[in-house]
Short mmCIF file of C-alpha atoms (C1' of nucleotides) in Angstrom, two decimals:
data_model
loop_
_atom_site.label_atom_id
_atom_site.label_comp_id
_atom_site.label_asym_id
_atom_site.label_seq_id
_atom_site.Cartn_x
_atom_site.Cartn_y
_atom_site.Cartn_z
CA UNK A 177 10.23 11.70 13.83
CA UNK A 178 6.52 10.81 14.02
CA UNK A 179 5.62 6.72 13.46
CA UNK A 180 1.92 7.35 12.56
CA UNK A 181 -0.27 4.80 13.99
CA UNK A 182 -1.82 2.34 12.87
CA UNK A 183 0.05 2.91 9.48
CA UNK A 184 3.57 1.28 10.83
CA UNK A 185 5.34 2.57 7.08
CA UNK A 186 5.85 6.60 7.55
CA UNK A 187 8.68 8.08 8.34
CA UNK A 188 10.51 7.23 11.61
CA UNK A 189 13.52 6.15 13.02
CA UNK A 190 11.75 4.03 15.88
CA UNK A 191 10.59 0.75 15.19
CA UNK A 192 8.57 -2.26 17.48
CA UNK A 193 6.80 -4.49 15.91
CA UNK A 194 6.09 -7.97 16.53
CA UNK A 195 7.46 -9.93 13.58
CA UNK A 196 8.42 -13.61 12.53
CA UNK A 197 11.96 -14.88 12.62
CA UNK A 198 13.08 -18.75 11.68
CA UNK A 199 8.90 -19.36 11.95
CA UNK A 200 9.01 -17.92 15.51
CA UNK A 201 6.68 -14.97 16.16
CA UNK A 202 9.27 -12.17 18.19
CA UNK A 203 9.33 -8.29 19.41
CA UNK A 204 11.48 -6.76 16.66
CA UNK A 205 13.07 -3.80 18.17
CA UNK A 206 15.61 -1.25 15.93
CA UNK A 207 16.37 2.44 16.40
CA UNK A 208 17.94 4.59 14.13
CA UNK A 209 21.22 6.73 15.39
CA UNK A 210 22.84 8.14 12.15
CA UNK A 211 20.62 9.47 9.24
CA UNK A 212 23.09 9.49 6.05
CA UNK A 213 24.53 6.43 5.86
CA UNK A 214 21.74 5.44 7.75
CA UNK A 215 22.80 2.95 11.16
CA UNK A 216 20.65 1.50 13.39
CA UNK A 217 20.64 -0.22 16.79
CA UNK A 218 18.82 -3.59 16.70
CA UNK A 219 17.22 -6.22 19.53
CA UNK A 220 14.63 -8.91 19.12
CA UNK A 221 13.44 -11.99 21.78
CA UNK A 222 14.95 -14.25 18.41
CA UNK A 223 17.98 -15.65 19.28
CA UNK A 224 18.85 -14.96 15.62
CA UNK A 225 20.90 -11.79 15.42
CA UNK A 226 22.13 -11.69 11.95
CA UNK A 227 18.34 -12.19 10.57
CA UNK A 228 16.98 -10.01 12.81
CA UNK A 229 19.36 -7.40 11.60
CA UNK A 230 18.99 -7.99 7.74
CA UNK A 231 15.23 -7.34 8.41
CA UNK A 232 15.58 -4.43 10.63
CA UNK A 233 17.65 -3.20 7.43
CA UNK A 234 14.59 -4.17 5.18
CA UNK A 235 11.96 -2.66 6.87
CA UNK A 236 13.99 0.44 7.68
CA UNK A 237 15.03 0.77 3.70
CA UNK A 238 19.15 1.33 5.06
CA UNK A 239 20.40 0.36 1.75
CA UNK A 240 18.77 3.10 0.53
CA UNK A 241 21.43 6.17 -0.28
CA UNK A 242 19.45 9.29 -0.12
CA UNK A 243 21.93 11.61 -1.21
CA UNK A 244 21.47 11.13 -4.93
CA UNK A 245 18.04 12.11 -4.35
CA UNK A 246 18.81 14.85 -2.44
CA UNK A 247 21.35 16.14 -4.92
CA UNK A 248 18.50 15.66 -7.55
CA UNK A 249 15.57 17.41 -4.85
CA UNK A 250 18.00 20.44 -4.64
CA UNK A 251 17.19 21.89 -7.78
CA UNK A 252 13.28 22.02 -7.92
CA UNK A 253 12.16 24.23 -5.60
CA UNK A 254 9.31 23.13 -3.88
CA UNK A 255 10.73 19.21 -3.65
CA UNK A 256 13.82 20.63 -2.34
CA UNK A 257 12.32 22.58 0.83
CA UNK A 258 10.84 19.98 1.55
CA UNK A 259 13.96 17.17 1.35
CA UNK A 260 15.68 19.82 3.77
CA UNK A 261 12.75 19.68 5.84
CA UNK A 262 12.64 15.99 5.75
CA UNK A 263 16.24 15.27 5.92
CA UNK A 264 16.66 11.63 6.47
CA UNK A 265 13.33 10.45 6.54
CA UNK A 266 13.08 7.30 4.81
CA UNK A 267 9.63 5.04 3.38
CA UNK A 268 9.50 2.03 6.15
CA UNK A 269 9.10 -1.41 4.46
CA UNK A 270 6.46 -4.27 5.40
CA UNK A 271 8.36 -7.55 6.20
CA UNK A 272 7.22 -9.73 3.49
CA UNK A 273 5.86 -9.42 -0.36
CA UNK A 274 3.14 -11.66 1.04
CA UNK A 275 2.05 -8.95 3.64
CA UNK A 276 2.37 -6.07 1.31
CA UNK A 277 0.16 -7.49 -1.27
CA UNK A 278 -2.74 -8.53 1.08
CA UNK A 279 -2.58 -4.81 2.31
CA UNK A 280 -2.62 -3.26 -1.14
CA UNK A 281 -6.18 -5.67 -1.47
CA UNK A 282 -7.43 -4.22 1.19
CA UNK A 283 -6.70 -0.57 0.47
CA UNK A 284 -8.29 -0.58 -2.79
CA UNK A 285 -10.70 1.25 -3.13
CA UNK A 286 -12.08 2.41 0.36
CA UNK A 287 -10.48 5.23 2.43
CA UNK A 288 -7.61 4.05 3.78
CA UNK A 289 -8.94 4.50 7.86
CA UNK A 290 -11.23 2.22 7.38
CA UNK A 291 -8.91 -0.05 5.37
CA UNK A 292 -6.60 0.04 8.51
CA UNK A 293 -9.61 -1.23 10.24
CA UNK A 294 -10.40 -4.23 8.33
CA UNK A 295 -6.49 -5.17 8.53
CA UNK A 296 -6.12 -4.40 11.92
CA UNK A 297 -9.28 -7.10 12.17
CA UNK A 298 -7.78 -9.37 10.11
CA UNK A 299 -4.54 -9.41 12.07
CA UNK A 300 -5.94 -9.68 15.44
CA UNK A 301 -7.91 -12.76 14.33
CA UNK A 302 -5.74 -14.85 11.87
CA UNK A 303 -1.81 -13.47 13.81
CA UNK A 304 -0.26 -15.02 16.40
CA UNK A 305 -0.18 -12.50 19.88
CA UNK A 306 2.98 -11.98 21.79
CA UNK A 307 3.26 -9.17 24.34
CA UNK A 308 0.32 -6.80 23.01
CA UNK A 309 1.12 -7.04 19.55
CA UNK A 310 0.22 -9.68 17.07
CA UNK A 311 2.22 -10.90 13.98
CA UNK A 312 1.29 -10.27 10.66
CA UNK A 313 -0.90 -13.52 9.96
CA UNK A 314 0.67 -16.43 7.98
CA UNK A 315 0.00 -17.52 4.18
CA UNK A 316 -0.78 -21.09 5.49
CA UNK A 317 -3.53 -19.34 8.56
CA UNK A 318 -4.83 -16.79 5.46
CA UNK A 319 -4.97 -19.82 2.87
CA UNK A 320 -7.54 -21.79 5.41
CA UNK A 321 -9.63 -19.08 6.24
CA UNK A 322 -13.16 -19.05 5.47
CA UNK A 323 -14.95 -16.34 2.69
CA UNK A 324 -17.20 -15.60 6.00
CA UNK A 325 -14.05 -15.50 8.14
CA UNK A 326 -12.49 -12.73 6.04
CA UNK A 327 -16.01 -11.03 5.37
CA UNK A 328 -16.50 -10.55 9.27
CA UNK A 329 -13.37 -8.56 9.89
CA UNK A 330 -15.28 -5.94 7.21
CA UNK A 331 -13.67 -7.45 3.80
CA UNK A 332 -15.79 -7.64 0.71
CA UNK A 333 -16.77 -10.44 -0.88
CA UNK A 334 -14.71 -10.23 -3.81
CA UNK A 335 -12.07 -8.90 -1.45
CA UNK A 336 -11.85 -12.09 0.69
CA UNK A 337 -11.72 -14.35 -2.49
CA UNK A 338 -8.52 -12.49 -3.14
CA UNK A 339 -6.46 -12.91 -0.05
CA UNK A 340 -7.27 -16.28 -0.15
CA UNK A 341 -6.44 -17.05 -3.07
CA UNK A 342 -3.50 -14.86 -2.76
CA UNK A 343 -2.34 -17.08 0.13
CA UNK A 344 -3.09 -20.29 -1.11
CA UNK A 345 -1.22 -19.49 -4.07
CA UNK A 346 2.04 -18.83 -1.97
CA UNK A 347 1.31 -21.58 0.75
CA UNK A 348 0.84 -24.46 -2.02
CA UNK A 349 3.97 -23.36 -3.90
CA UNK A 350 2.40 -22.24 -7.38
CA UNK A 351 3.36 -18.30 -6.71
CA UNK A 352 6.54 -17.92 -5.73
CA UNK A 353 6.93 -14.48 -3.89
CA UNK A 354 11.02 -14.52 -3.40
CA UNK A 355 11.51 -15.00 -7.26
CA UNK A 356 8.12 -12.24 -7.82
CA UNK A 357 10.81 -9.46 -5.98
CA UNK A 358 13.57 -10.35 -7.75
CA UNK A 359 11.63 -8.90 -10.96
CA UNK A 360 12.49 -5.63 -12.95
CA UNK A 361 9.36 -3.01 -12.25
CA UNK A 362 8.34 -3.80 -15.85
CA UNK A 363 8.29 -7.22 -14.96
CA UNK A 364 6.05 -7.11 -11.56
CA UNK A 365 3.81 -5.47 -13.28
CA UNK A 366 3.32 -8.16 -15.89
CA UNK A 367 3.69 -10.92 -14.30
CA UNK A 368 1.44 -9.56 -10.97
CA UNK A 369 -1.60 -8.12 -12.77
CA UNK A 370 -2.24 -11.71 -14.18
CA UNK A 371 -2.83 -12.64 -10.82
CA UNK A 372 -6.34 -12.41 -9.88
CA UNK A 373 -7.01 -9.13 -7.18
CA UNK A 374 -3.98 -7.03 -8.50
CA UNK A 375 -4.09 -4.22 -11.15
CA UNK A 376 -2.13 -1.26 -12.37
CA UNK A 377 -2.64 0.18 -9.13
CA UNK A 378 -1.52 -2.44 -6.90
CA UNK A 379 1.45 -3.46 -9.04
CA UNK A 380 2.63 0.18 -8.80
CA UNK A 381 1.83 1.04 -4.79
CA UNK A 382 3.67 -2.93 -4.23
CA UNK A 383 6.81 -2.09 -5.82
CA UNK A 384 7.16 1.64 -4.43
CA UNK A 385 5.77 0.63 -0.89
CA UNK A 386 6.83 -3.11 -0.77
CA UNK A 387 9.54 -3.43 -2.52
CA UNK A 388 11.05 0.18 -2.00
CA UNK A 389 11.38 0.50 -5.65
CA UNK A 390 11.76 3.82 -5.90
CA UNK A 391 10.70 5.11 -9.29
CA UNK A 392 7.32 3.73 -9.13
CA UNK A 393 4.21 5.75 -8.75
CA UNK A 394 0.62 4.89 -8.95
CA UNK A 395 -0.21 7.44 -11.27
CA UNK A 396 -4.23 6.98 -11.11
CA UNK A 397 -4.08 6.46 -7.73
CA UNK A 398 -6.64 9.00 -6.08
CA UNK A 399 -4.23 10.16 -3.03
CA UNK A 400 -1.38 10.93 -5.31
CA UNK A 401 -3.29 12.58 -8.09
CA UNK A 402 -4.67 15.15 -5.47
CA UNK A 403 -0.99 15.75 -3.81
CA UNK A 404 0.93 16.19 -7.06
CA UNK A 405 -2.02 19.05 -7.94
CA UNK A 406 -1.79 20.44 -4.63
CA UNK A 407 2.18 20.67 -4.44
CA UNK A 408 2.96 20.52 -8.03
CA UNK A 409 0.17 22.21 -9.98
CA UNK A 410 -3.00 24.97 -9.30
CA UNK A 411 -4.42 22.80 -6.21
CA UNK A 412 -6.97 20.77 -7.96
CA UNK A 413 -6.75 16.54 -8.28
CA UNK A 414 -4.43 16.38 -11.43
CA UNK A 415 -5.40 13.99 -14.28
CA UNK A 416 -3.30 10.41 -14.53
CA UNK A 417 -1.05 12.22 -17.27
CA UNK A 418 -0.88 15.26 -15.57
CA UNK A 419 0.50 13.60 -12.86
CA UNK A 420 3.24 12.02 -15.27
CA UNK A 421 4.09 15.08 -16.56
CA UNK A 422 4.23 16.84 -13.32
CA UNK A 423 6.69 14.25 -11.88
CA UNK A 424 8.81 13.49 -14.63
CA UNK A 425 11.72 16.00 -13.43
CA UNK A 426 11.96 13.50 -10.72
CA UNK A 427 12.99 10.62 -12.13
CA UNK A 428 14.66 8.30 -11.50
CA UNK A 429 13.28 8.69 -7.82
CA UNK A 430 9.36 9.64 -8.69
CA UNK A 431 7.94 7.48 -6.08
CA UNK A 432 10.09 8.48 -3.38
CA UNK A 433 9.30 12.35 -4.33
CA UNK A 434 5.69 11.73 -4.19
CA UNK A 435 6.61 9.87 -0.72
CA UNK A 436 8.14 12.88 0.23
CA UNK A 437 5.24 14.89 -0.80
CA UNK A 438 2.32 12.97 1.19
CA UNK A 439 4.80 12.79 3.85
CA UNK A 440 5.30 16.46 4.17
CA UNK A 441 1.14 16.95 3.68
CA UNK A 442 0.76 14.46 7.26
CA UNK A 443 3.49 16.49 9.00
CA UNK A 444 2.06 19.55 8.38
CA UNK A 445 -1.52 19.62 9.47
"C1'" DT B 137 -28.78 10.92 4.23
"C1'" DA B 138 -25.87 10.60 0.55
"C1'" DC B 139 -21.48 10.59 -1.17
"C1'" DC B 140 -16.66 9.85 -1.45
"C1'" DA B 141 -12.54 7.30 -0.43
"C1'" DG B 142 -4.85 5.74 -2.13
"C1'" DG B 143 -9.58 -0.27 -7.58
"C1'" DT B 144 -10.90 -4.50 -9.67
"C1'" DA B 145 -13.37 -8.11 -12.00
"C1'" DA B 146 -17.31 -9.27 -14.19
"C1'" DA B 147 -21.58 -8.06 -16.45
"C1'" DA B 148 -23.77 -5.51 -19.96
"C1'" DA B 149 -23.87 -2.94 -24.09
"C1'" DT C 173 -14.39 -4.25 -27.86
"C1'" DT C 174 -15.74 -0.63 -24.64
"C1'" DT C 175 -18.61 0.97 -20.86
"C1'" DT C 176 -21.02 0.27 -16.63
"C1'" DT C 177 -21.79 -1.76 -12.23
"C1'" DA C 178 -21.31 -4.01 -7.54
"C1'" DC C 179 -18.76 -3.90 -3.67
"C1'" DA C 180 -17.57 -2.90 2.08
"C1'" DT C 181 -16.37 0.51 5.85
"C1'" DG C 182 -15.67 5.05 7.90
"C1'" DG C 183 -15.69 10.05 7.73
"C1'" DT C 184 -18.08 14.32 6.41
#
DNA sequence: TACCAGGTAAAAA
DNA sequence: TTTTTACATGGT
C-alpha cells in the first residue's frame, strides 16, 4: 500500500518517521504483517521498547477492529466495493493532539499542497534533525517562536498568532491536551472551539484524523462535500446537509467511510 | 491574471 | 444579531 508523501496519514502498512520518545528525538520504524487483527513489527534508536510500541500502535490505529465496519460497508453498494478494494487499509494517526491541532491551523483554508508546504517549513525550522528527517517541533520551541518566525515559513498572520498561542497554552500548563482526548466527540467540540484558531471544522477533522474517532466528519468541509457528491450523489459538491443525509447509513463509522472514500479517489487517479 | 483551495475571527452592517 | 471581509500559498 501507497504512503503518500508528504501527507505521512494515508493508508499504509510502512511507517519511518522520526519521532520523540522519553524527550529524545528517534527513527520510529513499524511494519505491518497481518491486516485483521492488525500486527505489526516495530524498531526505534529509543532504548524504550514498550513506548515505542504503544505509539507504533497509535499512529498505526491497531486497536481499531475493522470488521464491524466491514460487516456494516457490505451492504451499500458503492462503500462496499470499495472496503473490498481497500481491505485493511487503516487512517494513520499523528503522534500527539498537540501536532494534530497545529496541522488542522494550517490546513484551513488554503489547498492542502501548499499547506504541506508551510508545515514542512515549519518543521524543518522549529524540529530537531536526526538522520534526514526532523521531529515534529516541540510546544515549548512553537511557544517561543516569533509572529515573523512563523510568518516566514508562509503562515498568515492570524495563522501564526494561533500556533503560538496554541503552544503556549500547552507548554505553560493552562490547556491540558491528555485530559482534551479523553473527551466524548460532543465534548471536544465544546470545549476546543472556545479555544482561539479552532472551529467546527477543526474540532471535527481533529477528532476523525487525530484522535481516530471514527464517526466524525467535517460536514462543511470543502474536500468532503465534493467526494460524498461525487461517490454518493449526481457528481456535483453536495450541500453541508446533503452531506449528512448522504452519510447517515454509515453511522456509527461516517468518518472512516468518508476516509475510505477520499482514499479510494487518491488510489485511483 | 484571476480565482479557488479540506476556515476563522473580527469588522461592519 | 447577521453578514461581509481579510488572510497566505500553490495550482490551474
Amino acid at each position: 500500500m501507497a504512503n503518500f508523501s508528504p501527507e505521512p496519514t494515508i493508508e499504509t502498512d510502512v511507517l519511518r518517521e522520526a519521532v520523540r520518545i522519553d524527550g529524545k528525538p528517534c527513527i520510529l520504524e513499524a511494519r505491518q504483517i497481518k491486516k485483521t487483527p492488525a500486527t505489526i513489527e516495530v524498531s526505534s534508536s529509543s532504548g524504550n521498547t514498550t513506548k515505542t510500541r504503544e505509539l507504533a500502535e497509535w499512529m498505526l490505529f491497531i486497536d481499531l477492529n475493522l470488521l464491524p465496519f466491514y460487516h456494516m460497508a457490505k451492504g451499500h453498494k458503492i462503500l462496499g466495493l470499495i472496503a473490498k478494494e481497500l481491505y485493511g487499509v487503516r487512517a494513520l494517526r499523528t503522534a500527539s493532539l498537540f501536532e494534530m491541532m497545529v496541522i488542522a491551523i494550517t490546513e484551513q483554508q488554503i489547498s492542502l499542497t501548499a499547506a504541506y508546504r508551510i508545515r514542512d517549513r515549519v518543521v524543518q525550522r522549529f524540529g530537531e534533525k536526526i538522520d534526514g528527517l526532523s521531529v515534529f517541533p516541540t510546544t515549548e520551541s512553537l511557544s517561543k517562536a516569533s509572529e515573523r518566525e512563523l510568518r516566514s515559513c508562509g503562515l498568515s498572520k492570524r495563522k501564526a498568532e494561533y500556533i503560538r498561542g496554541t503552544a503556549q497554552q500547552v507548554s505553560d500548563g493552562s490547556l491540558d491536551v491528555d485530559k482534551l482526548a479523553t473527551l466524548s466527540d460532543d465534548d471536544f467540540r465544546e470545549t476546543l472551539i472556545k479555544i482561539r484558531g479552532f472551529g467546527p471544522w477543526s474540532a471535527n477533522y481533529i477528532l476523525v484524523r487525530g484522535l481516530g474517532r471514527v464517526d466524525c466528519v467535517p460536514t462543511d468541509d470543502l474536500a468532503v462535500r465534493s467526494i460524498v457528491g461525487k461517490y454518493l450523489g449526481d457528481g456535483k459538491r453536495m450541500s453541508e446537509a446533503q452531506v449528512l443525509n448522504a452519510i447517515e447509513p454509515f453511522a456509527p463509522f461516517r468518518g472512516l467511510a468518508v476516509f475510505y472514500l477520499l482514499a479510494h479517489d487518491r488510489l485511483s487517479i
